[in-house]
Short mmCIF file of C-alpha atoms and ligand atoms in Angstrom, two decimals:
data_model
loop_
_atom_site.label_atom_id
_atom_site.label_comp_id
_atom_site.label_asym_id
_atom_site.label_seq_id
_atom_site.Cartn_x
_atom_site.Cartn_y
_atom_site.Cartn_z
CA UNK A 87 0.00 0.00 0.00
CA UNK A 88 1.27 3.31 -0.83
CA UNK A 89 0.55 5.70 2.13
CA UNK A 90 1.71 8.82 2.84
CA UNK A 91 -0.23 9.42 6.29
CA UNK A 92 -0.31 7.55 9.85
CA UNK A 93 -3.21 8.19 12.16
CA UNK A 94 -2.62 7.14 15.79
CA UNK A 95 -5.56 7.39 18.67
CA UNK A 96 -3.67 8.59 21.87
CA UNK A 97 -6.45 7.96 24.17
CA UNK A 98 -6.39 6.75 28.00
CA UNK A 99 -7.43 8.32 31.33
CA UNK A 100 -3.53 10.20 31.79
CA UNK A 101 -1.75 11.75 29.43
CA UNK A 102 1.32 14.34 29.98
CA UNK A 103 2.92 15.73 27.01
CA UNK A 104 5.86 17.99 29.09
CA UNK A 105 7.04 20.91 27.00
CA UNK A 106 10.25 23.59 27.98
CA UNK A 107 7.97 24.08 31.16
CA UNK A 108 8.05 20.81 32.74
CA UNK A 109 11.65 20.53 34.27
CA UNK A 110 12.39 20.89 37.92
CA UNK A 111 10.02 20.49 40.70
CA UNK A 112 6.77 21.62 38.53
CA UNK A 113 6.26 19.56 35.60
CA UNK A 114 3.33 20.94 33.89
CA UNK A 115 1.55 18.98 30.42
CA UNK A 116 1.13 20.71 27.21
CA UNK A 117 -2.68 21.17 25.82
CA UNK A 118 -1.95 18.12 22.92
CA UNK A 119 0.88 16.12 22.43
CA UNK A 120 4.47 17.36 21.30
CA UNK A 121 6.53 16.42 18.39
CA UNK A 122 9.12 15.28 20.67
CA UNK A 123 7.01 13.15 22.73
CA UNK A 124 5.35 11.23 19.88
CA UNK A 125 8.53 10.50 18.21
CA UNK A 126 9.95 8.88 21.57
CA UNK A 127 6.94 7.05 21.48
CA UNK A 128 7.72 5.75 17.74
CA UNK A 129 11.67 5.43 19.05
CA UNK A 130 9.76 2.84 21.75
CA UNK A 131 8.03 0.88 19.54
CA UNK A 132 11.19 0.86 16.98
CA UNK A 133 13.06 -0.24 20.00
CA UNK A 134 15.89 2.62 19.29
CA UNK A 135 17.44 3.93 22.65
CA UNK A 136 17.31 7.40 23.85
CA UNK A 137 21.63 7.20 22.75
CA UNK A 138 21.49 5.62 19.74
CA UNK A 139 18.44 8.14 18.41
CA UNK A 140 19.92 11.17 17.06
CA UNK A 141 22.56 9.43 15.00
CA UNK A 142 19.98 6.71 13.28
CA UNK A 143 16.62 7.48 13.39
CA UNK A 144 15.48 10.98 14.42
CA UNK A 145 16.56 12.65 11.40
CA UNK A 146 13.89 10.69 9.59
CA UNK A 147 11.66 11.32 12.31
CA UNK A 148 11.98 14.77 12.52
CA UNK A 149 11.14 15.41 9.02
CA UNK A 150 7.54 13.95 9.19
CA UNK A 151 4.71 16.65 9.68
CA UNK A 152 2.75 16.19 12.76
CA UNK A 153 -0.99 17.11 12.91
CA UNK A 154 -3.42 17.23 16.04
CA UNK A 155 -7.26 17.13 16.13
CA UNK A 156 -8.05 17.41 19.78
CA UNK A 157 -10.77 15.18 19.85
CA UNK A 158 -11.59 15.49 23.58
CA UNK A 159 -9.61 18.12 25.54
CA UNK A 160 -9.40 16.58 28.78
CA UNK A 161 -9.41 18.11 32.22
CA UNK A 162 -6.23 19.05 34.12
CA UNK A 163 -4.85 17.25 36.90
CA UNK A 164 -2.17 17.65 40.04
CA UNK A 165 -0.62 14.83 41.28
CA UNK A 166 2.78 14.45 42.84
CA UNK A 167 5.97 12.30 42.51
CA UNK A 168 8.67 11.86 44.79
CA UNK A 169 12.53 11.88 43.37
CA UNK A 170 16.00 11.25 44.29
CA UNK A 171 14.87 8.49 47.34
CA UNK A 172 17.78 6.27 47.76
CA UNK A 173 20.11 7.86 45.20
CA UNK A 174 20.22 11.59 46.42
CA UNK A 175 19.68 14.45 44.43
CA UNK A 176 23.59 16.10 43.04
CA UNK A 177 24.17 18.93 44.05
CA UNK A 178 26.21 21.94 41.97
CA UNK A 179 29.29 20.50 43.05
CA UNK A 180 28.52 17.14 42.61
CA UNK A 181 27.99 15.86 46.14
CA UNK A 182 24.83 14.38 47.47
CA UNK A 183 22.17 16.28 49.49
CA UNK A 184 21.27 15.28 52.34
CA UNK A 185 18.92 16.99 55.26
CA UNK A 186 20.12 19.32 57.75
CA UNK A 187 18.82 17.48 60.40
CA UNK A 188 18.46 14.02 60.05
CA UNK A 189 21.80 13.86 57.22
CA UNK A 190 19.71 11.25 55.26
CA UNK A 191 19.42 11.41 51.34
CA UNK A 192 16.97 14.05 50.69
CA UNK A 193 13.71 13.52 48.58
CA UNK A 194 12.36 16.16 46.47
CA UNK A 195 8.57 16.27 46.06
CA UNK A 196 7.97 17.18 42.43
CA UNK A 197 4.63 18.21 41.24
CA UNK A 198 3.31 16.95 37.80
CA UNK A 199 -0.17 18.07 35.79
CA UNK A 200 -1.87 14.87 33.60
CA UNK A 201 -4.84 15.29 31.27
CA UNK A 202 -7.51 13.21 32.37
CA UNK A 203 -9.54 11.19 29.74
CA UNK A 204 -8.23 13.19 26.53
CA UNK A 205 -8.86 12.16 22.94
CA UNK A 206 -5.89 12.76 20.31
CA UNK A 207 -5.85 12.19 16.38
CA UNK A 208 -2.69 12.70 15.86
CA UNK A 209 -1.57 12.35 11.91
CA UNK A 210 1.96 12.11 10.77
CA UNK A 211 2.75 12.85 7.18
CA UNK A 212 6.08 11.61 5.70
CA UNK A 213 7.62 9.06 2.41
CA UNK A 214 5.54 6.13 1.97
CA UNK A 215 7.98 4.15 3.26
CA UNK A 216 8.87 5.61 6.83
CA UNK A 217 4.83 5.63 7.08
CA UNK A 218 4.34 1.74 6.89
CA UNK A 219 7.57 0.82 8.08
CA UNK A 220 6.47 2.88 11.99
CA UNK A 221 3.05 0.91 11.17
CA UNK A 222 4.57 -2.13 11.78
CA UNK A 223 6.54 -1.38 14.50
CA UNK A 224 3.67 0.31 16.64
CA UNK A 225 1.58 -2.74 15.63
CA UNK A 226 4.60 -5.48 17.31
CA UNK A 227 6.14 -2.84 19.88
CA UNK A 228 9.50 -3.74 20.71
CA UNK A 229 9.20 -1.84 23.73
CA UNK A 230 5.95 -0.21 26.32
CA UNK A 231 4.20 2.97 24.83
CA UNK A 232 3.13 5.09 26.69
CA UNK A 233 0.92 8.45 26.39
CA UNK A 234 3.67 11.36 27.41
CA UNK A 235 4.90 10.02 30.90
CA UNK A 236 5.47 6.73 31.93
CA UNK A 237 2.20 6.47 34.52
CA UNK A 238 -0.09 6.74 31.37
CA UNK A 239 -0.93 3.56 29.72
CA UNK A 240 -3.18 3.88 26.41
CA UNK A 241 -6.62 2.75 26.89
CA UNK A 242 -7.08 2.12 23.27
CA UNK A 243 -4.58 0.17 20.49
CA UNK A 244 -3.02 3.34 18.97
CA UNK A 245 -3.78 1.70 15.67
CA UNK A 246 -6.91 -0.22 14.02
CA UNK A 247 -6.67 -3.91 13.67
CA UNK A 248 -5.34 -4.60 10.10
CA UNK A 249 -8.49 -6.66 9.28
CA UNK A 250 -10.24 -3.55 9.63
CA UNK A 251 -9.63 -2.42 6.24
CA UNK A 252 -12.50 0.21 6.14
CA UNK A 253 -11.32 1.92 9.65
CA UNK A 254 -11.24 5.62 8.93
CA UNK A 255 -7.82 5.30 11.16
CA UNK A 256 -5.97 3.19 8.82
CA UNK A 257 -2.64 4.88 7.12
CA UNK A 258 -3.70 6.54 3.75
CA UNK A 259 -2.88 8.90 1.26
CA UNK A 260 -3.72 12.62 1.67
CA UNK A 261 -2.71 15.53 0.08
CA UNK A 262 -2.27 17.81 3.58
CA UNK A 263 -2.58 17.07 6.71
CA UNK A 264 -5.67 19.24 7.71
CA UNK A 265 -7.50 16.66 5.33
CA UNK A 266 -5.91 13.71 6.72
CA UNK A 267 -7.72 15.41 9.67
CA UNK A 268 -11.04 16.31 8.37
CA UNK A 269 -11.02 12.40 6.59
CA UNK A 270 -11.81 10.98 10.45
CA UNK A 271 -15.29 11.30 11.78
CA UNK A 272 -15.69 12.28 15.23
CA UNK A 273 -16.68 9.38 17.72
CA UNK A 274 -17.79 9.26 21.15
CA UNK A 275 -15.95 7.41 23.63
CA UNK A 276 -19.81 6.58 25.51
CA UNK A 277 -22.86 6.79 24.15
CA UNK A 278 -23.52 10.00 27.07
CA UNK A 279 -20.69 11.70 25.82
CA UNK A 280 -21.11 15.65 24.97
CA UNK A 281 -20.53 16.46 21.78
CA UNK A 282 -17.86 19.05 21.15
CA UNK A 283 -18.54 22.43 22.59
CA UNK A 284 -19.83 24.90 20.28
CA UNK A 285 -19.17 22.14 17.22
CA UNK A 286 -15.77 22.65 17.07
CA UNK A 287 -12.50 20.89 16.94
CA UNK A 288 -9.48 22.79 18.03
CA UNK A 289 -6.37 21.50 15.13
CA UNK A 290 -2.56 22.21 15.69
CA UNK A 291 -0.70 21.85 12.38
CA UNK A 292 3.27 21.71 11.57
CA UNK A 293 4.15 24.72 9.59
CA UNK A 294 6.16 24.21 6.86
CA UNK A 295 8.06 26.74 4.63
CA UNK A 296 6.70 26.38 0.92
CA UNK A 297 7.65 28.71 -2.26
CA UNK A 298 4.35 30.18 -1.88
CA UNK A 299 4.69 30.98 1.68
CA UNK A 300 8.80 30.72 2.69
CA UNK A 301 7.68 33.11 5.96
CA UNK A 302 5.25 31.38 8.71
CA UNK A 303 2.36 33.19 8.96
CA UNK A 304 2.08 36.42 11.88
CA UNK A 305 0.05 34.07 14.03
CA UNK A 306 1.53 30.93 14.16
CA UNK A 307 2.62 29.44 17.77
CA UNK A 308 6.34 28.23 18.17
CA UNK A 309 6.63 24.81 19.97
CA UNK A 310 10.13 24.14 21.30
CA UNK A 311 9.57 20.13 21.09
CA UNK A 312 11.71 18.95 17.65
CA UNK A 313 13.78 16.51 19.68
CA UNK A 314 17.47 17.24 19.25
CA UNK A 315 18.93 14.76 21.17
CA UNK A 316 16.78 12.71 24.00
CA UNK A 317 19.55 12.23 26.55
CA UNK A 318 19.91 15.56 28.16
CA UNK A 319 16.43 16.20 26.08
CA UNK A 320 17.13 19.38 23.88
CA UNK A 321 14.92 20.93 21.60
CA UNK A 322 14.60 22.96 18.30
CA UNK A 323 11.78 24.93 17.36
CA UNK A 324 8.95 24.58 15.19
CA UNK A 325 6.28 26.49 13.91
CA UNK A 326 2.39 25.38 14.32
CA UNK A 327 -0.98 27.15 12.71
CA UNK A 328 -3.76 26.41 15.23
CA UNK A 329 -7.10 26.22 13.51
CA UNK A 330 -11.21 24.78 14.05
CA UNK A 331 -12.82 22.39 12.14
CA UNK A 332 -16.24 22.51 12.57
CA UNK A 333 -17.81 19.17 13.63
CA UNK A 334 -21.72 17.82 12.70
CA UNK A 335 -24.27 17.28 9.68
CA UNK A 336 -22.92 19.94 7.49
CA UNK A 337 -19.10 20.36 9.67
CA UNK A 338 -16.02 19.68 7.97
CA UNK A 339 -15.95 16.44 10.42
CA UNK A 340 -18.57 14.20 10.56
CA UNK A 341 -19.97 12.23 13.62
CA UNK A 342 -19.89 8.79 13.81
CA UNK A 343 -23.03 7.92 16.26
CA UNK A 344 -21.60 4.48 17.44
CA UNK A 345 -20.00 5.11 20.82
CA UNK A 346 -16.44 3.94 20.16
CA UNK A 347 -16.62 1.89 23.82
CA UNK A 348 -19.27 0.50 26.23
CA UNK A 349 -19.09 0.36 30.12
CA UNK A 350 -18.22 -2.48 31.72
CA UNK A 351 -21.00 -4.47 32.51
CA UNK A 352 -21.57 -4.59 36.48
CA UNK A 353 -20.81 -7.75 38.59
CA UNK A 354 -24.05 -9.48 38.86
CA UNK A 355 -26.05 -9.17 42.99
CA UNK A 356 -26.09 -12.23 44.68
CA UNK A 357 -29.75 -11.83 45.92
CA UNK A 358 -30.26 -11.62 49.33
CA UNK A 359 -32.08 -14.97 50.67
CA UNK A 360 -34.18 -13.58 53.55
CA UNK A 361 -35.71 -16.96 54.22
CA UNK A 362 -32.18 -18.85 55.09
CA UNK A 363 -31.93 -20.01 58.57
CA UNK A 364 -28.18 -18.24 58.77
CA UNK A 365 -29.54 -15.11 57.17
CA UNK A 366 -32.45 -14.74 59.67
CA UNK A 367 -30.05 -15.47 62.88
CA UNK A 368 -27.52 -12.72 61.49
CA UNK A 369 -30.42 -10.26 61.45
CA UNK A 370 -31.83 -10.89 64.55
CA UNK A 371 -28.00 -10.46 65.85
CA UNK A 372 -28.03 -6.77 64.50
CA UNK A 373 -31.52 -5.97 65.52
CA UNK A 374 -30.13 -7.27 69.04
CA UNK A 375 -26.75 -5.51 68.97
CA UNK A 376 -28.67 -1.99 67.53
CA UNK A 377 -31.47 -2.24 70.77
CA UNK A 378 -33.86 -2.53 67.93
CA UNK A 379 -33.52 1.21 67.44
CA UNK A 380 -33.06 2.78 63.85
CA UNK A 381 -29.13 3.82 63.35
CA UNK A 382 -29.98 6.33 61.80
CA UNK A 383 -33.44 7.96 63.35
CA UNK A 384 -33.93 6.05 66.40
CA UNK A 385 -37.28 5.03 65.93
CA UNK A 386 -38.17 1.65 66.59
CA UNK A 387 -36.25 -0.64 63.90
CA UNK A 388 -38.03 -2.97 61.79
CA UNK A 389 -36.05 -4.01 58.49
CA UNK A 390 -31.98 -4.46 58.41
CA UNK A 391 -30.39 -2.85 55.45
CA UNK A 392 -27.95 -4.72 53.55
CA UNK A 393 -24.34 -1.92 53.60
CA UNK A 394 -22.94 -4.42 51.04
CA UNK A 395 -24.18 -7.80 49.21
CA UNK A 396 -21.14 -9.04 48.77
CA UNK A 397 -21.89 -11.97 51.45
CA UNK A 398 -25.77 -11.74 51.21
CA UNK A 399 -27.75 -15.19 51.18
CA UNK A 400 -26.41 -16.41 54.66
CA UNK A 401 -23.00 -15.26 55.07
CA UNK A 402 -23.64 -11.95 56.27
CA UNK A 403 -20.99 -10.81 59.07
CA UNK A 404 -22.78 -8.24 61.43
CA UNK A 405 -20.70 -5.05 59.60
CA UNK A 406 -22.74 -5.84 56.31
CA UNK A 407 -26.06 -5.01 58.40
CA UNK A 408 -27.40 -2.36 60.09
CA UNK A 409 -31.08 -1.99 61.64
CA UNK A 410 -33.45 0.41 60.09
CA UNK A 411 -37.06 2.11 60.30
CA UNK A 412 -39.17 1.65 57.58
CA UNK A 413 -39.01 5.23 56.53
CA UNK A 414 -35.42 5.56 56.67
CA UNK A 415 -35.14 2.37 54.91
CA UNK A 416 -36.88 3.64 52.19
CA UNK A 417 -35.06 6.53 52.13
CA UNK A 418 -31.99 4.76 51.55
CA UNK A 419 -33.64 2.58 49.32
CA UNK A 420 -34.57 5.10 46.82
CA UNK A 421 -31.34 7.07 47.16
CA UNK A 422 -29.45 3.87 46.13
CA UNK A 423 -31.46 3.14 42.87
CA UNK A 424 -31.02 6.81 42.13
CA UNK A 425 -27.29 5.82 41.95
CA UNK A 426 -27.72 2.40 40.46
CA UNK A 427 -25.65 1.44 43.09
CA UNK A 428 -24.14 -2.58 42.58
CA UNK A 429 -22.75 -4.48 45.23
CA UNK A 430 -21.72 -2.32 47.64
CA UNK A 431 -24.88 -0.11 49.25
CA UNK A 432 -25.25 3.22 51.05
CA UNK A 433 -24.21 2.79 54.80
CA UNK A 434 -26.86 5.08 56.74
CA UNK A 435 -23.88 5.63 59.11
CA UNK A 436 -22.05 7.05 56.45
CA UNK A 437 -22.37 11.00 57.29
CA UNK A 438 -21.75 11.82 53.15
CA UNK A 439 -24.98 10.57 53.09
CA UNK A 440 -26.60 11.88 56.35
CA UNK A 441 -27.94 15.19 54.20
CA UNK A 442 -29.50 12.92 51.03
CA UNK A 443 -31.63 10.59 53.36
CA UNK A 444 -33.06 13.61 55.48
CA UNK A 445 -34.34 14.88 52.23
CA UNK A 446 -35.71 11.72 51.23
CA UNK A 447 -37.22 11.08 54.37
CA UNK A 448 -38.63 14.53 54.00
CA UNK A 449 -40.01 13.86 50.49
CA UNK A 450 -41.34 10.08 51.46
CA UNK A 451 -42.96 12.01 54.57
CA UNK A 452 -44.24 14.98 52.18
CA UNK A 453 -45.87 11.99 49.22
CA UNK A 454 -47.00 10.02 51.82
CA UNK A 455 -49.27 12.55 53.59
CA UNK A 456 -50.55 13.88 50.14
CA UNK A 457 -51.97 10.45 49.16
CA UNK A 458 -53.25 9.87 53.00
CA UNK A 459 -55.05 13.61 52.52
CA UNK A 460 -56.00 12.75 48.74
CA UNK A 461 -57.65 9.70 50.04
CA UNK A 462 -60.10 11.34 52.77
CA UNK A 463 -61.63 14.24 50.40
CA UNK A 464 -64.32 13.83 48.68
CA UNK A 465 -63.81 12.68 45.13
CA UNK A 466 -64.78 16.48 43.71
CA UNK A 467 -62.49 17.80 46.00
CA UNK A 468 -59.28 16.12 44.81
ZN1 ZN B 24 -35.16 5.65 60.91
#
């Protein structure tokens, strides 16, 4: 096959894509990925070593034209990262540090931003050859890919099978890469997934000098992330155009309705047996142990709630159980199939949910009264 372009999917719930920001103690993520952080990624699956890279391969690397449809922007994140435990941090003149106090090895807490459940496109345009030969490699990895940092696994294969050959994601041949872009409809991870805000795409394009055009244009961004050499990382410029591509019916991208994933279905509920002799001696053990008084209201307890099913049909221990009213049990009742809660159920000792059952309780009280009064009037009086 003679293609020109390579679409990869960089999709998974991290991703950090460090620029000329993210050195030192505060290691932030760029908005999409970098240049030099996808071509690590193709040095991985090539199996070519941070060394051996800037004499063999990123030459060839560095001349394909990276393009970025940011499919889902993500939400930032803070998380931290200790370094230097056990092997010290060097100091200017080369010793170790160590604390004042203690003289052990110091640790430095260093603090590092992640994009949380981010879509990419990413499309890299280059010789025909290059394109299927990192195909093949990201297809039989020599080595782990990862999204940016080393914490962020890919939820997704970063390529479509082979044997599907209609996959709007398989390598092809475009003349640009904004319509390598445009050639992908948009998907949705979940089928309750918001479309993109305002029906746009944001796109991050290489700029490259053309006889038409030899100066970048006044507005374009400059990206220090052409890898130079990966170990120390150094960097040479480059320029990129943002631009929108307007997603829908009659967009420049289409949608694709079919979610691209579906949740994971939910363990099955062992159903409670409330007839077995072991069941019924655990309850009476709780209604003992809670004075038959409601934990939660203190009326007089008539029903145990189940906190968790995960032993229910006999094998209750007394922790899975607590006593309840009627009211409050229904309370907690409703409340938990307004979460589609699984296994694991609301504890009414829990005080996160002291708040929510007091307004149920409130509501059940409110209904209950209304259908009490509806039933005494008079039929013309309802
Ligand atoms: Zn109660």
């Amino acid at each position: 096959m003679n293609a020109n372009t390579l679409f990869l999917r960089l999709e998974g719930p991290l991703q950090a894509w460090g620029n000329q920001e993210s050195k030192f103690v505060v290691r932030r993520t760029s908005e999409a990925p970098t240049k030099s952080g996808v071509i690590g990624m193709l040095c991985a699956a090539l199996g070519v070593s941070r060394r051996e890279a800037p004499d063999t391969w990123l030459p060839r690397l560095n001349s394909l034209r990276v393009g970025v449809r940011i499919d889902r922007p993500g939400v930032r994140w803070w998380d931290y990262h200790t370094v230097g435990a056990r092997y010290g941090n060097p100091t200017a003149e080369g010793k170790i540090k160590k604390t004042a106090k203690t003289g052990r090895i110091e640790t430095l807490v260093t603090r590092r931003e992640y994009l949380c459940d981010a879509s990419f496109l990413v499309s890299l345009q280059g010789d025909s050859g290059l394109i299927d030969q990192l195909a093949d490699a990201l297809r039989n990895p020599k080595w782990t890919l990862y999204l940016g940092r080393k914490c962020c696994p890919p939820s997704r294969p970063l390529l479509p099978p082979l044997e599907q050959r209609d996959h709007p994601e398989q390598p092809g041949d475009f003349p640009d890469l904004l319509s390598a872009l445009k050639s992908v409809p948009w998907r949705k991870r979940l089928k309750y997934d918001a479309e993109p805000a305002e029906g746009k795409v944001d796109c991050l394009l290489d700029w490259v000098p053309t006889n038409e055009q030899p100066e970048a244009p006044p507005d374009a961004l400059v990206w220090y992330d052409v890898p130079r050499t990966f170990d120390p990382p150094s960097h040479d410029a480059r320029f990129v155009i943002h631009t929108q591509l307007r997603v829908g019916p009659d967009g420049e991208v289409t949608i694709d309705k079919r979610p691209a994933q579906s949740l994971t279905p939910r363990p099955p509920r062992p159903r409670a047996n409330y007839r077995n002799a072991e069941y019924r001696k655990a309850r009476a053990e709780r209604l003992d142990a809670d004075h038959h008084l409601c934990v939660f209201c203190k009326s007089p307890a008539t029903t145990v709630q189940h906190v968790t099913y995960r032993r229910a049909g006999g094998s209750e221990s007394q922790d899975d159980l607590r006593a309840l009213c009627r009211l409050c049990h229904d309370a907690v009742t409703m409340i938990e199939y307004g979460l589609g809660m699984g296994l694991d159920r609301i504890d009414p000792c829990d005080p996160d949910f002291r708040d929510r059952i007091i307004k149920k309780r409130a509501e059940i009280v409110q209904f209950r009264s209304l259908e009490t009064r509806r039933r005494r009037l008079s039929p013309e009086e309802v």
